[in-house]
Amino acid sequence: MPSTDASVEQRLRTAALELFAEQGYDATTVEAIAARAGVGRTTFFRTFDSKEAAVFPDHELVLEDVAARLRAAGPGGSRAAVVEAAMLVLSHYLADGEVARTRYRLTRTIPALRQREIAGLHRYQRLFGDFLNGPGADLVGAAPDADARQLRAEVAAAAIVTTHNHVLRRWLRHDLDDPSPVLERALDDVVDAIAVRPAEQRAAVLVVRSRADLDAALPEIRRVLGDP
Amino acid sequence: MPSTDASVEQRLRTAALELFAEQGYDATTVEAIAARAGVGRTTFFRTFDSKEAAVFPDHELVLEDVAARLRAAGPGGSRAAVVEAAMLVLSHYLADGEVARTRYRLTRTIPALRQREIAGLHRYQRLFGDFLNGPGADLVGAAPDADARQLRAEVAAAAIVTTHNHVLRRWLRHDLDDPSPVLERALDDVVDAIAVRPAEQRAAVLVVRSRADLDAALPEIRRVLGDP
DNA sequence: GTTTCTGATGGTACTCAGTTCCACTGACAG
DNA sequence: CTGTCAGTGGAACTGAGTACCATCAGAAAC
């Protein structure tokens, strides 16, 4: 048994990435990956569900982290929770950035990997959507009915995940040195525009000074705003 | 050669759906599908890229339709184009609704099909996103820079596709009888809230009658609005 | 020290999706 | 009648993924 210094999983991961880079994805057999890692083919499939899985991070782990951060949100804390949860995902990618970039190169090229990548992203969207539609979240505001609320939650989740992916992709392409503050700003903007429905939650108050004093004007203001 | 009444592709499609319903997806071999359709295994793989493909519609066709509608958008017509394009997708699903519902049942159950479904949806998102980021579209408004514009386009595309999927899913679940008007209203709402950035493109004008006439007031109004 | 249990491993054999190649058939034109 | 051509079926192959079993190292029990 050669080189037990790294874990079997790690050895398999690096062997897979190396061979995919050298020979291409299709031309690389699972047997070859296992051989380079110094283990049997059986061990490969005991470690990973499929050949593709050797390329991707353990989404379960990240998803659990994100779910925990969302669960920790108190009343009124939905916005912060969502933003921080998205940045948590980013930080997981940045944690081993070289691997992330290698994976990006592969997923752009190989359809099978691309498909799995997209499906993976969708799980985050589901998670965010379920949270935003849940009773603990107040980001999407009051909706006329339960279905409208769910739609808004799904749209907001899609917007958040899309924003995250956009910023991440820029970093993967070396368009960006420090993506975290960029993501934070972008999420702030997006959440402003999307999650909260401006027409419902904001009221613009325009003050016009006149000779009449406030008390005299108040009843009229009340009438105009349709005070219930 | 038995039953040449329907096209080979159609016979294979129905055979596949029948067998998946009877025996389950994994338990059904391609050979069995081909046999029921009265053709050879070779012909199956000449017709479809994979076993999964027999379940899904020809996305290429729909994508081309949608792309054509988007291309046809004139200046100022981005909003209508996007809404109509999304409704075009819906109408394709409704065209043979029974198959769509059967497929929905399968995609919810079988992971392999689910993954392909999600990947398929992503192609529509790409298409919408590219259009909204293109030079012909004016839905996302003026952005500080090219990257911000692209982000907005991607977010808007995600919102549109998510909305479409939400309404479609409701119809697939028999939550809805006539989904088209529902989708149209929902898209209107979503596009209002998302694509156009209210703070940038809308200016509220409040008119206060005073004794001074308009000409006298105009310079002052110009100054306040920061007329360039 | 010996036994025994346990967990991880490697090997073998199998199924089946997907590919490649070739032979056949029927239609149609010359 | 002959050549061509498109569509088809069959046979053989590769490789992913699964199932089963034998093995072995180490820890625990006696």
Coordinates of C-alpha atoms (C1' of nucleotides) in Angstrom, one line a residue:
Chain A
M1 CA 0.0 0.0 0.0
P2 CA 2.0 3.0 -1.2
S3 CA 1.7 6.5 0.3
T4 CA -0.8 6.5 3.1
D5 CA 0.2 10.0 4.0
A6 CA -3.0 11.6 2.6
S7 CA -6.5 10.2 3.0
V8 CA -7.7 7.8 0.4
E9 CA -10.3 10.3 -0.7
Q10 CA -7.7 13.0 -1.2
R11 CA -5.4 10.8 -3.1
L12 CA -8.3 9.7 -5.4
R13 CA -9.3 13.4 -5.9
T14 CA -5.9 14.5 -7.0
A15 CA -5.3 11.5 -9.1
A16 CA -8.6 12.1 -10.9
L17 CA -7.9 15.8 -11.5
E18 CA -4.4 15.0 -12.8
L19 CA -5.5 12.3 -15.2
F20 CA -8.4 14.4 -16.5
A21 CA -6.0 17.1 -17.2
E22 CA -3.5 14.8 -18.9
Q23 CA -5.7 12.5 -20.9
G24 CA -9.1 14.1 -20.9
Y25 CA -12.2 13.0 -19.0
D26 CA -13.6 10.4 -21.3
A27 CA -10.2 8.8 -21.9
T28 CA -9.6 8.3 -18.2
T29 CA -11.1 5.2 -16.7
V30 CA -11.9 4.8 -13.1
E31 CA -9.5 1.9 -12.9
A32 CA -6.7 4.2 -14.0
I33 CA -7.6 6.8 -11.3
A34 CA -7.7 4.1 -8.6
A35 CA -4.3 2.7 -9.8
R36 CA -2.6 6.1 -9.6
A37 CA -4.1 6.6 -6.1
G38 CA -2.7 3.2 -5.1
V39 CA -6.1 1.6 -4.3
G40 CA -8.4 -0.8 -6.0
R41 CA -11.3 0.1 -8.2
T42 CA -13.7 -1.1 -5.6
T43 CA -12.4 1.4 -3.1
F44 CA -13.0 4.2 -5.6
F45 CA -16.7 3.4 -5.8
R46 CA -16.9 3.0 -2.1
T47 CA -15.5 6.5 -1.7
F48 CA -17.5 8.2 -4.5
D49 CA -20.9 7.5 -6.0
S50 CA -19.6 7.9 -9.5
K51 CA -16.7 9.0 -11.7
E52 CA -18.0 12.5 -11.7
A53 CA -18.2 12.8 -8.0
A54 CA -14.4 12.8 -7.6
V55 CA -14.4 16.3 -9.1
F56 CA -17.0 17.9 -6.9
P57 CA -16.8 19.1 -3.3
D58 CA -19.0 17.5 -0.7
H59 CA -22.1 19.6 -1.1
E60 CA -23.8 17.9 1.8
L61 CA -21.3 19.5 4.1
V62 CA -21.7 23.0 2.7
L63 CA -25.4 22.7 2.6
E64 CA -25.5 21.7 6.2
D65 CA -23.4 24.8 7.1
V66 CA -25.7 27.1 5.1
A67 CA -28.8 25.5 6.6
A68 CA -27.4 26.0 10.1
R69 CA -26.7 29.7 9.4
L70 CA -30.2 30.2 8.1
R71 CA -31.8 28.4 11.0
A72 CA -29.9 30.7 13.4
A73 CA -31.7 33.8 12.0
G74 CA -33.9 35.5 14.6
P75 CA -36.9 37.7 13.8
G76 CA -35.9 40.5 11.5
G77 CA -32.6 38.8 10.8
S78 CA -33.5 37.2 7.5
R79 CA -31.7 39.6 5.4
A80 CA -28.4 39.3 7.3
A81 CA -28.8 35.5 7.4
V82 CA -29.3 35.2 3.7
V83 CA -26.4 37.4 2.8
E84 CA -24.1 35.7 5.2
A85 CA -25.2 32.3 4.1
A86 CA -24.4 33.1 0.5
M87 CA -21.0 34.4 1.6
L88 CA -20.5 31.2 3.5
V89 CA -20.9 29.3 0.3
L90 CA -18.4 31.6 -1.4
S91 CA -15.9 31.1 1.4
H92 CA -16.1 27.3 1.0
Y93 CA -15.1 27.7 -2.7
L94 CA -12.3 30.0 -1.8
A95 CA -11.0 27.7 0.9
D96 CA -9.3 25.6 -1.8
G97 CA -9.4 27.9 -4.7
E98 CA -6.9 26.0 -6.9
V99 CA -9.2 23.0 -6.9
A100 CA -12.2 25.2 -7.6
R101 CA -10.5 26.7 -10.6
T102 CA -9.4 23.4 -12.0
R103 CA -13.0 22.1 -11.5
Y104 CA -14.3 25.2 -13.3
R105 CA -12.1 24.5 -16.3
L106 CA -13.5 20.9 -16.4
T107 CA -17.1 21.8 -15.9
R108 CA -17.0 24.3 -18.8
T109 CA -15.7 21.6 -21.1
I110 CA -17.3 18.3 -20.2
P111 CA -21.1 18.1 -20.5
A112 CA -21.5 15.4 -17.9
L113 CA -19.7 17.5 -15.3
R114 CA -21.5 20.7 -16.4
Q115 CA -24.8 19.0 -15.8
R116 CA -23.9 17.8 -12.4
E117 CA -22.6 21.2 -11.5
I118 CA -25.9 22.8 -12.5
A119 CA -27.9 20.3 -10.5
G120 CA -25.7 20.9 -7.5
L121 CA -26.4 24.7 -7.7
H122 CA -30.1 24.0 -7.7
R123 CA -29.9 22.4 -4.3
Y124 CA -28.7 25.7 -2.8
Q125 CA -31.5 27.5 -4.6
R126 CA -34.0 25.0 -3.0
L127 CA -32.5 25.6 0.4
F128 CA -32.7 29.3 0.2
G129 CA -36.2 29.2 -1.2
D130 CA -37.5 26.9 1.5
F131 CA -36.0 29.2 4.1
L132 CA -37.4 32.4 2.6
N133 CA -40.8 30.8 2.3
G134 CA -40.7 29.4 5.8
P135 CA -42.4 31.0 8.8
G136 CA -39.1 32.3 10.2
A137 CA -38.3 34.5 7.3
D138 CA -39.6 38.0 6.7
L139 CA -37.6 39.1 3.7
V140 CA -40.2 38.7 1.1
G141 CA -42.7 40.7 3.0
A142 CA -46.4 40.2 3.2
A143 CA -48.0 38.5 0.2
P144 CA -51.6 38.4 -0.8
D145 CA -51.7 34.6 -0.4
A146 CA -49.5 31.6 0.3
D147 CA -48.7 30.9 -3.3
A148 CA -47.6 34.4 -4.1
R149 CA -45.4 34.3 -1.1
Q150 CA -43.8 31.0 -2.3
L151 CA -43.3 32.5 -5.7
R152 CA -41.5 35.5 -4.3
A153 CA -39.4 33.2 -2.1
E154 CA -38.4 31.2 -5.1
V155 CA -37.6 34.2 -7.2
A156 CA -35.5 35.7 -4.4
A157 CA -33.6 32.5 -3.9
A158 CA -32.9 32.3 -7.6
A159 CA -31.7 35.9 -7.6
I160 CA -29.4 35.3 -4.6
V161 CA -27.9 32.1 -6.0
T162 CA -27.4 33.7 -9.4
T163 CA -25.7 36.6 -7.8
H164 CA -23.4 34.4 -5.9
N165 CA -22.5 32.4 -9.0
H166 CA -21.9 35.5 -11.0
V167 CA -19.4 36.8 -8.5
L168 CA -17.8 33.4 -8.0
R169 CA -17.4 33.0 -11.7
R170 CA -15.7 36.3 -12.0
W171 CA -13.2 35.2 -9.4
L172 CA -12.7 31.9 -11.1
R173 CA -11.8 33.7 -14.3
H174 CA -9.4 36.0 -12.4
D175 CA -11.6 39.0 -13.1
L176 CA -11.6 39.7 -9.4
D177 CA -9.0 39.5 -6.6
D178 CA -11.1 39.7 -3.5
P179 CA -14.7 38.6 -4.3
S180 CA -16.1 38.7 -0.8
P181 CA -16.8 42.5 -0.5
V182 CA -18.0 42.5 -4.1
L183 CA -20.5 39.7 -3.3
E184 CA -21.7 41.5 -0.2
R185 CA -22.4 44.7 -2.1
A186 CA -24.0 42.9 -5.0
L187 CA -26.2 40.9 -2.6
D188 CA -27.2 44.1 -0.8
D189 CA -28.3 45.6 -4.1
V190 CA -30.1 42.6 -5.3
V191 CA -31.9 42.0 -2.0
D192 CA -32.9 45.7 -2.0
A193 CA -34.4 45.4 -5.5
I194 CA -35.9 42.0 -5.3
A195 CA -36.9 40.6 -2.0
V196 CA -38.6 43.6 -0.6
R197 CA -41.4 44.8 -2.8
P198 CA -40.7 48.6 -2.9
A199 CA -44.2 49.6 -3.7
E200 CA -45.6 47.8 -0.6
Q201 CA -43.0 48.5 2.0
R202 CA -41.7 51.9 1.3
A203 CA -43.6 55.2 1.6
A204 CA -42.0 58.3 0.3
V205 CA -42.8 61.3 2.4
L206 CA -42.4 64.6 0.9
V207 CA -42.3 67.6 3.1
V208 CA -43.4 70.9 1.9
R209 CA -43.0 73.9 4.2
S210 CA -45.9 76.2 4.3
R211 CA -47.2 78.9 6.6
A212 CA -49.7 76.5 8.2
D213 CA -48.3 74.6 11.2
L214 CA -48.1 70.8 11.4
D215 CA -51.1 70.2 13.6
A216 CA -53.3 71.9 11.1
A217 CA -51.9 69.9 8.2
L218 CA -52.0 66.5 9.9
P219 CA -55.6 65.6 9.2
E220 CA -55.2 66.4 5.6
I221 CA -52.0 64.3 5.3
R222 CA -53.8 61.5 7.0
R223 CA -56.6 61.7 4.5
V224 CA -54.3 61.7 1.5
L225 CA -52.3 58.6 2.7
G226 CA -55.6 56.8 3.4
D227 CA -54.9 56.3 7.1
P228 CA -57.0 53.4 8.2
Chain B
M1 CA -41.9 -4.3 -39.1
P2 CA -45.0 -4.0 -37.0
S3 CA -47.1 -0.8 -36.7
T4 CA -45.5 1.8 -38.9
D5 CA -48.5 4.1 -38.3
A6 CA -46.7 6.4 -35.9
S7 CA -43.1 7.6 -36.3
V8 CA -40.4 5.5 -34.9
E9 CA -39.5 8.3 -32.4
Q10 CA -43.1 8.5 -31.2
R11 CA -43.4 4.8 -30.8
L12 CA -40.2 4.7 -28.8
R13 CA -41.3 7.6 -26.6
T14 CA -44.6 6.0 -25.7
A15 CA -43.0 2.6 -25.2
A16 CA -40.5 4.2 -22.8
L17 CA -43.1 6.0 -20.8
E18 CA -45.3 2.9 -20.5
L19 CA -42.4 0.7 -19.4
F20 CA -41.1 3.2 -16.9
A21 CA -44.6 3.4 -15.4
E22 CA -45.0 -0.4 -15.3
Q23 CA -41.5 -1.5 -14.1
G24 CA -39.7 1.6 -13.0
Y25 CA -36.9 3.4 -14.7
D26 CA -33.9 1.4 -13.6
A27 CA -35.6 -1.9 -14.2
T28 CA -36.4 -1.0 -17.8
T29 CA -33.6 -1.7 -20.3
V30 CA -33.2 0.1 -23.6
E31 CA -33.6 -3.2 -25.3
A32 CA -37.0 -3.7 -23.8
I33 CA -38.1 -0.2 -24.9
A34 CA -36.9 -0.9 -28.4
A35 CA -38.6 -4.3 -28.5
R36 CA -42.0 -2.8 -27.4
A37 CA -41.6 -0.2 -30.1
G38 CA -40.9 -2.9 -32.6
V39 CA -37.4 -1.7 -33.5
G40 CA -33.9 -2.7 -32.8
R41 CA -31.7 -1.4 -30.0
T42 CA -29.5 0.3 -32.5
T43 CA -32.4 2.3 -33.8
F44 CA -33.2 3.5 -30.3
F45 CA -29.7 5.0 -29.9
R46 CA -29.9 6.4 -33.4
T47 CA -33.0 8.3 -32.4
F48 CA -32.0 9.4 -28.9
D49 CA -28.7 10.2 -27.3
S50 CA -29.5 8.3 -24.2
K51 CA -32.1 6.4 -22.3
E52 CA -33.1 9.6 -20.5
A53 CA -33.6 11.5 -23.7
A54 CA -36.7 9.4 -24.6
V55 CA -38.5 11.2 -21.7
F56 CA -37.7 14.8 -22.6
P57 CA -39.0 17.1 -25.3
D58 CA -36.8 18.3 -28.0
H59 CA -35.5 21.4 -26.2
E60 CA -33.6 22.5 -29.3
L61 CA -36.9 23.2 -31.0
V62 CA -38.4 25.2 -28.2
L63 CA -35.1 27.1 -27.6
E64 CA -35.1 28.1 -31.3
D65 CA -38.6 29.3 -31.0
V66 CA -37.9 31.4 -28.0
A67 CA -34.7 32.8 -29.5
A68 CA -36.7 33.8 -32.6
R69 CA -39.2 35.7 -30.5
L70 CA -36.5 37.4 -28.6
R71 CA -34.7 38.4 -31.7
A72 CA -37.8 39.9 -33.1
A73 CA -38.0 42.5 -30.3
G74 CA -37.6 46.0 -31.5
P75 CA -36.4 49.0 -29.4
G76 CA -38.5 49.3 -26.3
G77 CA -40.0 45.9 -26.9
S78 CA -37.8 43.9 -24.6
R79 CA -40.4 43.6 -21.9
A80 CA -43.1 42.3 -24.2
A81 CA -40.6 40.0 -25.9
V82 CA -39.5 38.5 -22.6
V83 CA -43.0 37.9 -21.3
E84 CA -44.2 36.5 -24.6
A85 CA -41.1 34.3 -24.9
A86 CA -41.7 32.8 -21.5
M87 CA -45.4 32.2 -22.3
L88 CA -44.2 30.5 -25.5
V89 CA -42.3 28.0 -23.4
L90 CA -45.4 27.4 -21.3
S91 CA -47.5 26.8 -24.4
H92 CA -45.1 24.2 -25.6
Y93 CA -45.5 22.3 -22.4
L94 CA -49.3 22.6 -22.5
A95 CA -49.3 21.4 -26.1
D96 CA -49.1 17.8 -25.0
G97 CA -50.0 18.2 -21.4
E98 CA -50.5 14.6 -20.5
V99 CA -46.9 13.7 -21.5
A100 CA -45.7 16.7 -19.5
R101 CA -47.5 15.5 -16.4
T102 CA -46.2 12.0 -16.8
R103 CA -42.7 13.4 -17.2
Y104 CA -43.2 15.5 -14.1
R105 CA -44.1 12.4 -12.1
L106 CA -40.9 10.7 -13.4
T107 CA -38.5 13.6 -12.9
R108 CA -39.7 14.0 -9.3
T109 CA -38.8 10.4 -8.6
I110 CA -35.7 9.4 -10.6
P111 CA -32.6 11.4 -9.8
A112 CA -31.0 10.9 -13.2
L113 CA -34.0 12.4 -14.9
R114 CA -34.3 15.2 -12.3
Q115 CA -30.7 16.2 -13.0
R116 CA -31.3 16.3 -16.7
E117 CA -34.5 18.3 -16.2
I118 CA -32.7 20.9 -14.2
A119 CA -29.9 21.2 -16.7
G120 CA -32.4 21.7 -19.4
L121 CA -34.0 24.6 -17.6
H122 CA -30.7 26.2 -17.2
R123 CA -30.4 26.5 -21.0
Y124 CA -33.5 28.7 -21.1
Q125 CA -32.0 30.8 -18.3
R126 CA -28.8 31.3 -20.4
L127 CA -30.9 32.2 -23.4
F128 CA -32.9 34.9 -21.6
G129 CA -29.8 36.1 -19.8
D130 CA -27.8 36.6 -23.1
F131 CA -30.7 38.4 -24.6
L132 CA -31.2 40.8 -21.7
N133 CA -27.5 41.5 -21.6
G134 CA -27.3 42.0 -25.3
P135 CA -27.3 45.4 -27.1
G136 CA -30.9 45.0 -28.2
A137 CA -32.4 44.8 -24.8
D138 CA -33.3 47.7 -22.6
L139 CA -35.1 46.0 -19.8
V140 CA -32.4 46.0 -17.2
G141 CA -31.8 49.8 -17.7
A142 CA -28.6 51.6 -17.5
A143 CA -25.9 50.1 -15.3
P144 CA -22.8 51.7 -13.9
D145 CA -20.6 49.3 -15.9
A146 CA -20.8 46.3 -18.2
D147 CA -20.4 43.8 -15.4
A148 CA -23.2 45.2 -13.3
R149 CA -25.4 45.1 -16.4
Q150 CA -24.6 41.4 -17.0
L151 CA -25.3 40.6 -13.4
R152 CA -28.7 42.3 -13.6
A153 CA -29.4 40.4 -16.8
E154 CA -28.6 37.1 -15.2
V155 CA -30.7 37.9 -12.2
A156 CA -33.6 38.9 -14.3
A157 CA -33.3 35.8 -16.4
A158 CA -33.3 33.6 -13.3
A159 CA -36.3 35.4 -12.0
I160 CA -38.2 34.9 -15.2
V161 CA -37.4 31.3 -15.6
T162 CA -38.2 30.6 -11.9
T163 CA -41.5 32.3 -12.3
H164 CA -42.3 30.2 -15.4
N165 CA -41.4 27.1 -13.6
H166 CA -43.4 28.0 -10.6
V167 CA -46.6 28.5 -12.6
L168 CA -45.9 25.4 -14.7
R169 CA -45.4 23.3 -11.7
R170 CA -48.7 24.5 -10.2
W171 CA -50.4 23.4 -13.4
L172 CA -48.6 20.1 -13.4
R173 CA -49.9 19.5 -9.9
H174 CA -53.5 20.4 -10.9
D175 CA -53.3 23.5 -8.7
L176 CA -54.3 25.6 -11.7
D177 CA -56.7 25.2 -14.6
D178 CA -55.6 27.9 -17.0
P179 CA -52.0 28.8 -16.3
S180 CA -51.4 31.3 -19.1
P181 CA -53.1 34.4 -17.6
V182 CA -51.6 33.5 -14.2
L183 CA -48.1 33.4 -15.7
E184 CA -48.7 36.7 -17.5
R185 CA -49.7 38.5 -14.4
A186 CA -46.9 36.9 -12.4
L187 CA -44.3 37.9 -15.0
D188 CA -45.7 41.4 -15.1
D189 CA -45.2 41.7 -11.3
V190 CA -41.8 40.1 -11.3
V191 CA -40.5 42.2 -14.2
D192 CA -41.8 45.3 -12.5
A193 CA -40.0 44.5 -9.3
I194 CA -36.8 43.0 -10.7
A195 CA -35.7 44.0 -14.1
V196 CA -36.3 47.7 -13.9
R197 CA -34.5 49.3 -11.0
P198 CA -37.2 51.6 -9.6
A199 CA -34.9 54.1 -8.0
E200 CA -33.1 54.7 -11.3
Q201 CA -35.8 54.7 -13.9
R202 CA -38.8 56.2 -12.2
A203 CA -39.1 59.8 -11.1
A204 CA -42.1 60.7 -9.1
V205 CA -43.4 64.1 -9.9
L206 CA -45.5 65.8 -7.3
V207 CA -47.5 68.7 -8.4
V208 CA -48.3 71.4 -6.0
R209 CA -50.5 74.2 -7.2
S210 CA -49.3 77.6 -6.1
R211 CA -50.0 81.1 -7.2
A212 CA -46.9 81.2 -9.3
D213 CA -47.3 80.1 -12.9
L214 CA -45.4 77.2 -14.5
D215 CA -42.9 79.2 -16.4
A216 CA -41.8 80.9 -13.3
A217 CA -41.4 77.6 -11.4
L218 CA -39.7 75.6 -14.2
P219 CA -36.2 76.7 -13.6
E220 CA -36.4 75.8 -9.9
I221 CA -37.9 72.4 -10.8
R222 CA -35.1 71.8 -13.2
R223 CA -32.6 72.7 -10.5
V224 CA -34.1 70.3 -8.0
L225 CA -34.2 67.4 -10.4
G226 CA -30.5 68.1 -11.3
D227 CA -31.3 68.6 -15.0
P228 CA -28.1 68.0 -16.9
Chain C
dG1 C1' -0.4 -15.4 23.0
dT2 C1' -4.5 -16.7 21.0
dT3 C1' -9.1 -15.8 19.6
dT4 C1' -12.5 -13.0 17.9
dC5 C1' -14.8 -9.3 16.2
dT6 C1' -14.8 -5.4 13.1
dG7 C1' -13.9 -2.3 9.5
dA8 C1' -11.7 -1.5 5.4
dT9 C1' -10.0 -3.3 1.3
dG10 C1' -9.2 -6.0 -3.2
dG11 C1' -10.8 -9.1 -6.7
dT12 C1' -14.2 -11.3 -9.6
dA13 C1' -18.1 -11.6 -12.1
dC14 C1' -22.2 -9.5 -13.6
dT15 C1' -25.6 -6.1 -15.9
dC16 C1' -26.4 -2.7 -18.9
dA17 C1' -25.7 2.0 -21.3
dG18 C1' -23.5 3.7 -25.1
dT19 C1' -20.3 3.1 -29.3
dT20 C1' -18.5 1.1 -33.5
dC21 C1' -18.7 -1.5 -37.4
dC22 C1' -20.7 -4.2 -40.9
dA23 C1' -24.2 -6.6 -43.4
dC24 C1' -28.9 -6.4 -45.1
dT25 C1' -33.0 -4.5 -47.2
dG26 C1' -35.9 -1.7 -50.0
dA27 C1' -36.6 2.3 -52.8
dC28 C1' -35.3 4.8 -56.5
dA29 C1' -32.7 6.4 -60.6
dG30 C1' -29.9 5.4 -64.6
Chain D
dC1 C1' -30.4 -5.1 -64.3
dT2 C1' -27.2 -2.3 -61.5
dG3 C1' -25.5 1.2 -58.6
dT4 C1' -26.5 4.2 -54.9
dC5 C1' -28.3 5.6 -50.8
dA6 C1' -30.8 5.9 -46.4
dG7 C1' -32.6 3.4 -42.8
dT8 C1' -32.2 -0.6 -40.2
dG9 C1' -30.6 -4.8 -37.3
dG10 C1' -27.1 -7.5 -35.3
dA11 C1' -22.7 -8.5 -33.2
dA12 C1' -18.9 -7.2 -30.6
dC13 C1' -16.7 -4.1 -27.7
dT14 C1' -15.6 -0.6 -23.7
dG15 C1' -16.4 1.0 -19.4
dA16 C1' -19.5 2.6 -15.4
dG17 C1' -21.7 0.9 -11.6
dT18 C1' -23.3 -3.2 -8.5
dA19 C1' -23.1 -7.4 -5.8
dC20 C1' -20.7 -10.8 -3.5
dC21 C1' -17.0 -12.8 -1.2
dA22 C1' -12.3 -13.6 0.6
dT23 C1' -8.7 -11.3 2.9
dC24 C1' -6.2 -8.8 6.3
dA25 C1' -4.9 -5.4 9.9
dG26 C1' -5.8 -3.8 14.2
dA27 C1' -8.3 -3.5 18.5
dA28 C1' -10.5 -5.7 22.0
dA29 C1' -11.4 -9.9 25.0
dC30 C1' -10.0 -13.8 27.3

